[in-house]
Amino acid sequence: MAKAYRDPIFSSRSYERIIEPVFGRSLLQMDGKEHARKRALVTPYFRGKGLEAWHGVITRNAVAILGDATAGAAEHLASRFEPGQTIDIVEEFCNYLPVFVITEMLGLPRSDYPRFKGWYTAHTNFVGAFGSDPEIDRIGRAATAELWEYLTPIIAERRANPASDLISTLVTAEVDGEMFDDIEVKTHITQLLNAGSETTGKALASMIALVLERREYFEEMRQDRSKVTAAISEALRYIPPSQMNSRQVTEDVELHGQFIPAGSLVVLLIASANRDERRFDHADVFDPRRTDLDHEKVFNNTGEHFAFGGGRHFCLGAMLARSEIEVGMNLLMDRFPNMRVAEGFTPSWTGVKARYQPKLLLTL
Ligand code: HEM
């Protein structure tokens, strides 16, 4: 698996068919120098000091959703977050947090949440359908057309009056004397909105269900917050929200004794590699106490497990996702130490390309 992520023979040009129609030509399908240069432009926002600067944004948005602030789309939810109330944490918290964070990073109004959600859901469905359903195809392409129309005046405004948000950075950035044109900026935004929203919310919800199903893990983590990282990394191993990536081989190649002819489409099954019994003890068990996984390294492209992919396309937002899940989980544990899965409800997961719980009923 690591070889397939790292070896340029396994090219991501497979995404020309699967993703380009709705994202445009994004980082995901670029190679070599072009990829390195364009990725370097946005990287500072997602690592180290650049990322630390967003910590306040994450906390503020998490608190806002739970009802301390009264603004934007979260307003109607405020009264529902009371100890003893039963709520669907997926719909009412996990889905909101990453979208609010990425939209604030981009400098977009979070009151447009319902529109963002509609657009990125249409894109996720498109990517997951692999071109098999004309209606999903049509809705995905229509979502891009609408989103890009929505972005046109915003980009023009940022070109005229750049501020400190990510869109302003993209419109003012110069790579080797070249600037991004509007289409490239729109592509970046589309990718960030989608990649930054769907997966993180699903990962947070999975982790909540997994630690509540084995309450001792929840209690252990609530009392010693240094254990949160291990629970996040193990939840991502056990149920990676993005279960597979694809590649196209550019030359004949052999992998694990298997001949793969040039031009073949290869599916990298993250979900399977993450439970490789040659790599992990009791691989099919969720165990945040496991010692055969270096939890810190998971967020750093070292191939500990593959929830964030690997090689040059390793997830740009891995550290941001970690912060969001950490902040979200800590806040929930502070506010609702007695939270539990609602009586009569059993957590369950669905989906092949993306793996998630459609609903998770909790009593707070
Ligand atoms: C738990 C949450 C997340 C998971 C599981 C996840 C998973 C992944 C995976 C598996 C890839 C590799 C795709 C491939 O090689 O084909 C990837 C790439 C990427 N992710 Fe994430 N992601 C998450 C959160 C985020 C966030 C929060 C952002 C940004 C706001 C983000 C932005 C990206 C970008 C831009 C790429 C493409 C990087 C490149 O091609 O160089 N992701 N992600």
Short mmCIF file of C-alpha atoms in Angstrom, two decimals, residues 32 52 55 75 84 91 110 122 127 137 158 171 190 193 208 246 252 255 270 289 313 327 334:
data_model
loop_
_atom_site.label_atom_id
_atom_site.label_comp_id
_atom_site.label_asym_id
_atom_site.label_seq_id
_atom_site.Cartn_x
_atom_site.Cartn_y
_atom_site.Cartn_z
CA GLY A 32 5.75 16.31 -9.82
CA GLU A 52 -2.16 27.22 15.43
CA HIS A 55 -7.20 27.02 16.86
CA GLU A 75 -28.89 29.76 16.15
CA GLY A 84 -30.55 15.10 29.46
CA GLU A 91 -26.74 16.25 12.12
CA ARG A 110 -21.31 30.64 7.56
CA ALA A 122 -23.60 16.50 -4.34
CA VAL A 127 -17.19 10.92 -6.52
CA ASP A 137 -23.76 12.93 -12.30
CA ARG A 158 -10.87 39.65 -2.82
CA VAL A 171 -5.83 35.29 -5.45
CA THR A 190 -14.19 23.47 -4.16
CA LEU A 193 -14.83 22.78 1.02
CA ILE A 208 -17.86 9.42 19.63
CA SER A 246 -7.73 5.23 -6.78
CA ASP A 252 3.57 -2.30 -16.37
CA LEU A 255 3.24 -5.49 -6.74
CA ILE A 270 -7.50 1.99 2.98
CA ARG A 289 -4.80 1.48 24.21
CA HIS A 313 -0.94 13.41 -1.88
CA VAL A 327 -11.56 20.47 20.24
CA ASP A 334 -16.60 19.11 29.39
#
